[in-house]
Amino acid sequence: MIIEANNPDLYSWVQVPDRSGFPIQNLPFGVFKTKNLSPRCGVAIGEKILDLHRVYDVGLLNDSGLRTNHFAKNTLNDFIGLGREAGRGIRNRLSYLLNEQNAELRDRADRDTFLVDQTAAEMLMPIEVKNYTDFYSSEQHAFNVGSMFRDPDNALLPNWKHIPVGYHGRASSIIVSGNPIKRPKGQVMPEGADMPVFGPSRLLDFELEMAFITCKENGLGNSISTAAADDHIFGFVLFNDWSARDIQKWEYVPLGPFLAKNFASSVSPWIVTLDALEPFRIAGDTQSPRVLPYLQFQGEKNFDIDLEVFIQPESGEVTRVSTSNFKYMYWNVNQQLAHHSVNGCNIEVGDMYASGTISGPTADSYGSMLELSWRGTKPLKMKGGGERKFIQDGDTVIMRGTAERNGVRIGFGEVSTKVLPAD
Ligand code: MN
């Protein structure tokens, strides 16, 4: 499949700095407002946002099949609900409008009124999340956690290589980058105690994940094949699945995560389309034992996306604590969606499906403090002094993601969240 907007030879009349993650080949969708502009949809280009509300209003999308100004809304749900092909048509049209060789928008006297400085905009939640599921699809992460809490010789439970394990999370507490969270309070069972105690979590952690957003329903009772899954996926965001390890340890048996996870998850504001990520496909590790037929798939279904996690203390220097990659997924997104719907569960437009913590093979590529500090036994040295076992009050956790190939750099921006003290 050739996607015109992905052509590495395209340039925009909007200036794009050298190391920008938002060249004309990306065009991620988001929702923003400014002091003067009501919430609306836009695409990122360089250090600007193209105001799609306005682009639609002046008729520049007239031939794109869009009959309603979905970009005037404060979520992208209605737009992505048009489906992946319609989204591709709009993205191709926007690419054409921003192309340095196309005069339509470039030569308008009022062209600057279509562009907003990203620094002047507040980014909002890009979608209203209908349902949220979190998988557990990185083998290294599952192995690390199994080794720590059970037995290194039997770290993976017997089902792990047969089922993309997941659980249903909480959609209402998913927040966009830039909003702080309060340290959660809850019930924990201290080591050696015989009664639980209540208080602020002492083992607050991040989980480095990516999440995909669905744009097509299957309808209750129908399943989605691994081959059809691509048509249901609009795009991806960075996802920080905040976790309170002490609360989790006490509550998770027998039904899994609950209050240790549902107090907040943070996402990056720009949805990078599956189309923009097509050039970054890569094969995942060979799956052995062979999976059941409904989980088998054709083609390259993993993505080569570099991921980084930083901790910025209240005062002091920022420290990079992890470098991982989305390619380290044992189960790919097509398998996740096929498994999720194989029983007839209905996938909705605007659902969010997170990957699970993405841990690479080396100790500096683990995707959580639990693993990086190995349950607190190996504190991480912070630049400028101090150390971290888990996340402290005043810390800001920042995740970034970038895919780079053939001179094209597709960025996700960042998800940045400050932790405030419990009240
Ligand atoms: Mn998670």
Short mmCIF file of C-alpha atoms and ligand atoms in Angstrom, two decimals:
data_model
loop_
_atom_site.label_atom_id
_atom_site.label_comp_id
_atom_site.label_asym_id
_atom_site.label_seq_id
_atom_site.Cartn_x
_atom_site.Cartn_y
_atom_site.Cartn_z
CA MET A 1 0.00 0.00 0.00
CA ILE A 2 1.41 3.41 -1.02
CA ILE A 3 0.37 6.25 1.28
CA GLU A 4 1.10 9.55 -0.49
CA ALA A 5 1.48 11.51 2.75
CA ASN A 6 4.37 9.25 3.86
CA ASN A 7 6.65 10.14 0.92
CA PRO A 8 10.08 11.01 2.45
CA ASP A 9 10.68 13.59 -0.30
CA LEU A 10 7.82 15.88 0.77
CA TYR A 11 8.55 19.25 2.37
CA SER A 12 6.18 21.77 3.90
CA TRP A 13 5.99 25.54 3.51
CA VAL A 14 5.64 25.56 7.30
CA GLN A 15 9.13 25.59 8.75
CA VAL A 16 10.02 22.31 10.46
CA PRO A 17 13.16 22.38 12.66
CA ASP A 18 15.79 19.69 11.92
CA ARG A 19 15.13 17.32 14.82
CA SER A 20 11.39 17.94 14.99
CA GLY A 21 9.19 14.87 15.38
CA PHE A 22 6.41 16.61 13.48
CA PRO A 23 7.50 16.79 9.83
CA ILE A 24 4.92 16.74 7.02
CA GLN A 25 5.16 12.90 6.99
CA ASN A 26 3.66 12.68 10.50
CA LEU A 27 0.58 14.96 10.81
CA PRO A 28 -0.70 13.56 14.13
CA PHE A 29 -4.19 14.59 15.25
CA GLY A 30 -4.97 16.29 18.56
CA VAL A 31 -7.43 18.59 20.34
CA PHE A 32 -6.35 22.01 21.58
CA LYS A 33 -7.56 25.39 22.75
CA THR A 34 -5.94 28.80 23.19
CA LYS A 35 -6.81 31.99 25.01
CA ASN A 36 -8.87 33.03 22.00
CA LEU A 37 -9.88 29.75 20.36
CA SER A 38 -12.48 27.29 21.67
CA PRO A 39 -11.51 23.60 21.86
CA ARG A 40 -11.01 22.15 18.37
CA CYS A 41 -9.01 19.60 16.41
CA GLY A 42 -5.67 20.18 14.77
CA VAL A 43 -2.62 18.47 13.34
CA ALA A 44 0.93 19.17 14.46
CA ILE A 45 3.40 20.48 11.87
CA GLY A 46 6.84 21.61 13.07
CA GLU A 47 6.27 23.94 16.03
CA LYS A 48 2.75 24.85 14.85
CA ILE A 49 -0.74 23.41 14.92
CA LEU A 50 -2.88 23.56 11.79
CA ASP A 51 -6.38 24.59 12.94
CA LEU A 52 -8.64 22.04 11.22
CA HIS A 53 -11.84 23.77 12.38
CA ARG A 54 -10.82 26.75 10.30
CA VAL A 55 -9.49 24.67 7.39
CA TYR A 56 -12.91 23.04 7.14
CA ASP A 57 -14.83 26.31 7.54
CA VAL A 58 -13.17 28.02 4.57
CA GLY A 59 -13.95 25.05 2.33
CA LEU A 60 -10.46 23.63 1.93
CA LEU A 61 -11.76 20.13 2.75
CA ASN A 62 -14.81 20.34 0.48
CA ASP A 63 -13.65 17.54 -1.82
CA SER A 64 -12.61 15.23 1.02
CA GLY A 65 -15.98 13.63 1.66
CA LEU A 66 -16.35 15.25 5.09
CA ARG A 67 -20.00 16.39 5.38
CA THR A 68 -19.88 17.77 8.93
CA ASN A 69 -17.23 19.87 10.65
CA HIS A 70 -16.14 17.17 13.08
CA PHE A 71 -13.03 19.28 13.70
CA ALA A 72 -15.10 21.91 15.51
CA LYS A 73 -15.70 19.38 18.30
CA ASN A 74 -13.71 18.92 21.50
CA THR A 75 -12.85 15.26 20.81
CA LEU A 76 -11.74 13.35 17.73
CA ASN A 77 -14.28 10.54 18.28
CA ASP A 78 -16.64 11.53 15.45
CA PHE A 79 -13.79 12.08 13.02
CA ILE A 80 -12.00 8.80 13.71
CA GLY A 81 -15.38 7.04 13.64
CA LEU A 82 -15.48 7.72 9.89
CA GLY A 83 -12.97 4.90 9.63
CA ARG A 84 -9.39 4.40 8.66
CA GLU A 85 -9.86 5.00 4.94
CA ALA A 86 -11.67 8.33 5.46
CA GLY A 87 -8.95 9.34 7.90
CA ARG A 88 -6.34 8.47 5.30
CA GLY A 89 -8.10 10.65 2.73
CA ILE A 90 -8.12 13.64 5.08
CA ARG A 91 -4.49 13.13 6.08
CA ASN A 92 -3.47 12.94 2.41
CA ARG A 93 -5.43 16.13 1.71
CA LEU A 94 -3.79 17.94 4.66
CA SER A 95 -0.39 16.77 3.45
CA TYR A 96 -1.22 18.30 0.06
CA LEU A 97 -2.34 21.60 1.63
CA LEU A 98 0.89 21.84 3.65
CA ASN A 99 3.13 20.81 0.75
CA GLU A 100 5.63 23.54 -0.20
CA GLN A 101 4.66 23.15 -3.86
CA ASN A 102 0.94 23.73 -3.31
CA ALA A 103 -0.22 27.36 -3.29
CA GLU A 104 -3.82 26.84 -2.07
CA LEU A 105 -3.11 27.59 1.56
CA ARG A 106 0.50 28.73 1.23
CA ASP A 107 -0.35 31.84 -0.78
CA ARG A 108 -3.46 32.95 1.10
CA ALA A 109 -3.01 36.41 2.61
CA ASP A 110 -4.56 35.14 5.85
CA ARG A 111 -2.58 31.89 6.01
CA ASP A 112 -1.05 32.70 9.42
CA THR A 113 -4.55 32.62 10.94
CA PHE A 114 -4.66 28.87 10.21
CA LEU A 115 -1.57 28.19 12.31
CA VAL A 116 -1.25 28.30 16.09
CA ASP A 117 2.05 28.18 18.01
CA GLN A 118 2.19 24.96 20.00
CA THR A 119 3.59 26.96 22.91
CA ALA A 120 0.42 29.12 22.91
CA ALA A 121 -1.95 26.12 22.91
CA GLU A 122 -3.23 23.93 25.70
CA MET A 123 -3.54 20.34 24.56
CA LEU A 124 -6.70 18.52 25.66
CA MET A 125 -7.67 14.84 25.83
CA PRO A 126 -7.79 13.90 22.13
CA ILE A 127 -10.65 11.44 22.53
CA GLU A 128 -13.37 10.59 24.97
CA VAL A 129 -12.15 7.15 26.01
CA LYS A 130 -15.04 4.70 25.76
CA ASN A 131 -13.36 1.60 27.15
CA TYR A 132 -9.85 0.97 28.35
CA THR A 133 -8.01 -2.34 28.37
CA ASP A 134 -4.44 -2.94 29.51
CA PHE A 135 -2.48 -5.89 28.15
CA TYR A 136 0.63 -7.54 29.57
CA SER A 137 2.40 -8.28 26.30
CA SER A 138 6.12 -7.73 26.87
CA GLU A 139 7.84 -11.01 27.67
CA GLN A 140 10.75 -9.38 29.49
CA HIS A 141 8.34 -7.46 31.74
CA ALA A 142 6.27 -10.55 32.53
CA PHE A 143 9.49 -12.50 33.15
CA ASN A 144 10.91 -9.82 35.47
CA VAL A 145 7.73 -9.54 37.52
CA GLY A 146 7.35 -13.33 37.67
CA SER A 147 10.97 -13.69 38.77
CA MET A 148 10.59 -11.09 41.53
CA PHE A 149 7.29 -12.24 42.96
CA ARG A 150 7.29 -15.97 42.23
CA ASP A 151 10.14 -18.03 40.87
CA PRO A 152 12.80 -17.25 38.22
CA ASP A 153 12.60 -20.86 36.99
CA ASN A 154 8.86 -20.57 36.36
CA ALA A 155 8.58 -16.83 35.82
CA LEU A 156 5.94 -17.01 33.10
CA LEU A 157 2.61 -18.54 34.06
CA PRO A 158 1.51 -21.48 31.84
CA ASN A 159 -1.03 -19.37 29.90
CA TRP A 160 1.33 -16.51 29.02
CA LYS A 161 2.58 -17.76 25.63
CA HIS A 162 -0.90 -18.84 24.56
CA ILE A 163 -3.03 -15.82 25.51
CA PRO A 164 -2.36 -12.06 25.21
CA VAL A 165 -3.15 -11.56 28.91
CA GLY A 166 -5.07 -8.37 29.75
CA TYR A 167 -7.60 -6.79 32.09
CA HIS A 168 -10.30 -4.14 31.82
CA GLY A 169 -9.08 -0.86 33.28
CA ARG A 170 -10.74 2.44 34.13
CA ALA A 171 -11.48 4.88 31.28
CA SER A 172 -12.64 7.83 33.42
CA SER A 173 -9.24 8.55 34.99
CA ILE A 174 -7.20 8.67 31.78
CA ILE A 175 -5.75 12.19 31.61
CA VAL A 176 -3.68 14.09 29.10
CA SER A 177 -0.04 15.11 29.51
CA GLY A 178 0.55 18.25 31.57
CA ASN A 179 -2.01 17.51 34.28
CA PRO A 180 -0.55 16.59 37.69
CA ILE A 181 -1.74 13.62 39.75
CA LYS A 182 -2.02 13.27 43.52
CA ARG A 183 -0.23 10.39 45.18
CA PRO A 184 -2.95 7.81 45.76
CA LYS A 185 -3.97 6.61 49.20
CA GLY A 186 -5.05 3.09 49.95
CA GLN A 187 -4.83 -0.08 51.93
CA VAL A 188 -1.55 -1.95 52.18
CA MET A 189 -0.30 -4.92 54.19
CA PRO A 190 3.15 -4.07 55.62
CA GLU A 191 5.80 -6.81 55.57
CA GLY A 192 5.38 -9.02 58.63
CA ALA A 193 2.19 -7.28 59.86
CA ASP A 194 -1.06 -9.17 60.46
CA MET A 195 -3.43 -6.22 59.85
CA PRO A 196 -3.51 -3.87 56.84
CA VAL A 197 -2.91 -0.13 57.24
CA PHE A 198 -4.27 2.89 55.35
CA GLY A 199 -2.20 5.74 53.98
CA PRO A 200 -0.44 7.29 50.97
CA SER A 201 1.19 4.74 48.65
CA ARG A 202 4.91 4.53 49.32
CA LEU A 203 5.74 2.61 46.16
CA LEU A 204 4.36 4.80 43.37
CA ASP A 205 5.56 3.68 39.94
CA PHE A 206 5.18 4.44 36.24
CA GLU A 207 4.66 1.89 33.47
CA LEU A 208 6.08 2.74 30.04
CA GLU A 209 3.43 1.72 27.52
CA MET A 210 1.92 2.61 24.18
CA ALA A 211 -1.80 2.50 23.46
CA PHE A 212 -3.83 2.22 20.27
CA ILE A 213 -7.22 3.83 19.68
CA THR A 214 -9.96 2.07 17.74
CA CYS A 215 -11.96 3.67 14.92
CA LYS A 216 -14.37 0.91 13.82
CA GLU A 217 -16.93 -1.24 15.59
CA ASN A 218 -17.39 -4.97 15.13
CA GLY A 219 -20.79 -5.21 16.85
CA LEU A 220 -21.60 -7.43 19.79
CA GLY A 221 -21.20 -11.10 18.93
CA ASN A 222 -18.73 -10.59 16.11
CA SER A 223 -14.98 -11.08 16.23
CA ILE A 224 -12.12 -9.32 14.45
CA SER A 225 -9.46 -11.39 12.68
CA THR A 226 -5.77 -10.55 12.93
CA ALA A 227 -5.95 -9.67 9.21
CA ALA A 228 -8.86 -7.25 9.70
CA ALA A 229 -7.46 -5.66 12.88
CA ASP A 230 -5.52 -2.94 11.02
CA ASP A 231 -8.79 -1.43 9.77
CA HIS A 232 -9.97 -0.96 13.36
CA ILE A 233 -6.90 0.98 14.54
CA PHE A 234 -6.72 4.75 14.05
CA GLY A 235 -3.41 5.43 15.75
CA PHE A 236 -1.20 5.39 18.83
CA VAL A 237 -0.28 7.51 21.86
CA LEU A 238 2.32 7.17 24.61
CA PHE A 239 0.75 5.80 27.76
CA ASN A 240 1.92 5.97 31.39
CA ASP A 241 -0.01 3.39 33.42
CA TRP A 242 0.56 4.77 36.94
CA SER A 243 0.79 1.97 39.49
CA ALA A 244 0.89 1.85 43.28
CA ARG A 245 2.95 -1.29 43.91
CA ASP A 246 2.18 -1.62 47.62
CA ILE A 247 -1.57 -1.32 47.07
CA GLN A 248 -1.31 -3.71 44.11
CA LYS A 249 0.53 -6.37 46.08
CA TRP A 250 -2.19 -6.58 48.73
CA GLU A 251 -5.29 -6.27 46.53
CA TYR A 252 -4.51 -8.11 43.28
CA VAL A 253 -5.40 -11.67 44.33
CA PRO A 254 -7.58 -13.15 42.89
CA LEU A 255 -9.06 -10.68 40.37
CA GLY A 256 -6.05 -8.57 39.37
CA PRO A 257 -5.39 -4.81 39.37
CA PHE A 258 -7.98 -2.45 40.89
CA LEU A 259 -7.26 0.64 43.04
CA ALA A 260 -3.50 0.29 42.44
CA LYS A 261 -4.13 1.33 38.84
CA ASN A 262 -7.43 3.17 38.46
CA PHE A 263 -6.45 6.47 40.10
CA ALA A 264 -4.80 7.76 36.89
CA SER A 265 -3.18 6.90 33.58
CA SER A 266 -1.54 9.62 31.46
CA VAL A 267 -1.42 9.88 27.66
CA SER A 268 0.43 12.03 25.14
CA PRO A 269 -1.87 14.50 23.35
CA TRP A 270 -1.05 13.71 19.70
CA ILE A 271 -2.49 10.58 18.07
CA VAL A 272 0.08 9.36 15.55
CA THR A 273 -1.88 7.54 12.85
CA LEU A 274 -1.30 3.92 11.99
CA ASP A 275 -0.77 5.21 8.44
CA ALA A 276 2.18 7.38 9.54
CA LEU A 277 3.69 4.34 11.28
CA GLU A 278 3.44 1.98 8.27
CA PRO A 279 7.10 2.62 7.24
CA PHE A 280 8.26 1.57 10.72
CA ARG A 281 6.87 -1.95 10.75
CA ILE A 282 9.23 -4.68 11.86
CA ALA A 283 8.90 -8.38 12.62
CA GLY A 284 8.45 -9.38 16.25
CA ASP A 285 10.23 -12.31 17.88
CA THR A 286 9.21 -15.75 16.65
CA GLN A 287 6.42 -17.08 18.82
CA SER A 288 7.01 -20.53 20.25
CA PRO A 289 5.02 -22.61 21.01
CA ARG A 290 2.82 -22.03 17.98
CA VAL A 291 -0.29 -20.04 18.83
CA LEU A 292 -3.86 -21.11 18.09
CA PRO A 293 -5.11 -20.34 14.55
CA TYR A 294 -7.16 -17.27 15.56
CA LEU A 295 -3.94 -15.65 16.86
CA GLN A 296 -1.82 -16.43 13.81
CA PHE A 297 -1.04 -13.52 11.48
CA GLN A 298 0.70 -12.55 8.25
CA GLY A 299 3.30 -9.82 7.80
CA GLU A 300 5.26 -7.51 10.08
CA LYS A 301 3.08 -6.41 12.98
CA ASN A 302 5.54 -4.86 15.42
CA PHE A 303 6.79 -1.26 15.24
CA ASP A 304 10.30 0.12 15.64
CA ILE A 305 9.67 3.07 17.97
CA ASP A 306 12.37 4.27 20.38
CA LEU A 307 11.02 5.05 23.84
CA GLU A 308 12.60 6.97 26.71
CA VAL A 309 11.62 7.72 30.30
CA PHE A 310 12.96 10.67 32.32
CA ILE A 311 12.51 11.78 35.91
CA GLN A 312 12.61 15.51 36.61
CA PRO A 313 12.85 16.11 40.38
CA GLU A 314 11.20 19.16 41.94
CA SER A 315 14.62 20.79 42.02
CA GLY A 316 17.66 19.43 40.26
CA GLU A 317 18.57 17.85 36.98
CA VAL A 318 16.47 15.64 34.76
CA THR A 319 17.71 12.02 34.56
CA ARG A 320 16.96 9.53 31.81
CA VAL A 321 16.09 6.29 33.60
CA SER A 322 15.09 4.00 30.71
CA THR A 323 15.48 3.52 26.96
CA SER A 324 13.23 0.89 25.46
CA ASN A 325 11.49 0.20 22.15
CA PHE A 326 7.94 -0.74 21.14
CA LYS A 327 9.40 -3.56 19.03
CA TYR A 328 9.96 -5.61 22.21
CA MET A 329 6.37 -6.81 22.24
CA TYR A 330 5.77 -10.55 22.24
CA TRP A 331 2.07 -10.12 21.36
CA ASN A 332 1.32 -7.59 18.60
CA VAL A 333 -1.68 -5.26 18.38
CA ASN A 334 -3.43 -7.40 15.76
CA GLN A 335 -3.28 -10.39 18.10
CA GLN A 336 -4.46 -8.26 21.02
CA LEU A 337 -7.53 -7.05 19.12
CA ALA A 338 -8.28 -10.52 17.69
CA HIS A 339 -8.05 -12.04 21.15
CA HIS A 340 -10.13 -9.28 22.78
CA SER A 341 -12.99 -9.82 20.33
CA VAL A 342 -12.74 -13.57 19.69
CA ASN A 343 -15.58 -14.17 22.17
CA GLY A 344 -17.78 -11.52 20.51
CA CYS A 345 -16.87 -8.63 22.81
CA ASN A 346 -17.83 -5.41 21.00
CA ILE A 347 -15.01 -2.99 20.24
CA GLU A 348 -16.19 0.64 20.16
CA VAL A 349 -14.95 3.78 18.42
CA GLY A 350 -12.70 5.59 20.90
CA ASP A 351 -11.55 2.60 22.91
CA MET A 352 -7.99 2.65 24.22
CA TYR A 353 -5.86 -0.51 24.33
CA ALA A 354 -2.57 -0.22 26.18
CA SER A 355 0.33 -2.56 25.48
CA GLY A 356 1.43 -3.37 28.99
CA THR A 357 4.81 -2.28 30.32
CA ILE A 358 7.38 -2.37 27.52
CA SER A 359 10.64 -3.77 28.89
CA GLY A 360 13.66 -4.42 26.68
CA PRO A 361 16.26 -7.16 27.22
CA THR A 362 18.77 -5.09 29.23
CA ALA A 363 18.54 -3.69 32.75
CA ASP A 364 18.53 -0.10 31.44
CA SER A 365 15.60 -0.79 29.12
CA TYR A 366 13.05 -1.89 31.69
CA GLY A 367 9.76 -0.01 31.64
CA SER A 368 9.01 0.50 35.35
CA MET A 369 10.83 1.50 38.53
CA LEU A 370 9.82 -1.86 40.00
CA GLU A 371 12.12 -3.52 37.47
CA LEU A 372 14.74 -0.75 37.08
CA SER A 373 15.39 -0.70 40.84
CA TRP A 374 14.57 -4.42 41.14
CA ARG A 375 11.93 -3.93 43.88
CA GLY A 376 14.01 -1.17 45.44
CA THR A 377 17.12 -3.32 45.95
CA LYS A 378 19.10 -1.41 43.26
CA PRO A 379 18.33 2.32 43.60
CA LEU A 380 18.91 4.41 40.48
CA LYS A 381 21.50 7.18 40.73
CA MET A 382 20.07 10.58 39.83
CA LYS A 383 22.11 13.20 37.97
CA GLY A 384 23.18 15.87 40.42
CA GLY A 385 22.93 13.54 43.41
CA GLY A 386 20.24 11.52 45.13
CA GLU A 387 18.70 8.24 44.10
CA ARG A 388 15.29 6.74 43.33
CA LYS A 389 13.70 3.40 44.10
CA PHE A 390 10.21 4.61 43.23
CA ILE A 391 8.63 7.98 42.34
CA GLN A 392 8.77 10.77 44.94
CA ASP A 393 6.45 13.73 45.53
CA GLY A 394 7.42 16.60 43.25
CA ASP A 395 8.89 14.29 40.58
CA THR A 396 7.73 14.75 37.00
CA VAL A 397 7.82 11.58 34.89
CA ILE A 398 8.31 12.25 31.19
CA MET A 399 8.04 9.68 28.39
CA ARG A 400 9.03 10.32 24.78
CA GLY A 401 8.77 8.24 21.63
CA THR A 402 10.33 8.57 18.17
CA ALA A 403 10.50 6.43 15.06
CA GLU A 404 13.22 7.22 12.53
CA ARG A 405 13.91 5.71 9.11
CA ASN A 406 15.03 6.99 5.67
CA GLY A 407 15.63 10.45 7.12
CA VAL A 408 12.04 10.74 8.34
CA ARG A 409 11.50 11.24 12.05
CA ILE A 410 8.01 10.52 13.39
CA GLY A 411 7.62 11.82 16.95
CA PHE A 412 4.92 11.25 19.53
CA GLY A 413 5.81 14.34 21.55
CA GLU A 414 5.72 13.50 25.21
CA VAL A 415 3.57 12.49 28.13
CA SER A 416 4.65 14.46 31.19
CA THR A 417 3.00 14.18 34.60
CA LYS A 418 3.98 15.69 37.95
CA VAL A 419 3.27 13.83 41.17
CA LEU A 420 1.81 15.97 43.97
CA PRO A 421 1.75 14.89 47.61
CA ALA A 422 -1.31 13.02 48.91
CA ASP A 423 -3.70 15.33 50.70
MN MN B 1 0.08 -1.62 32.77
#
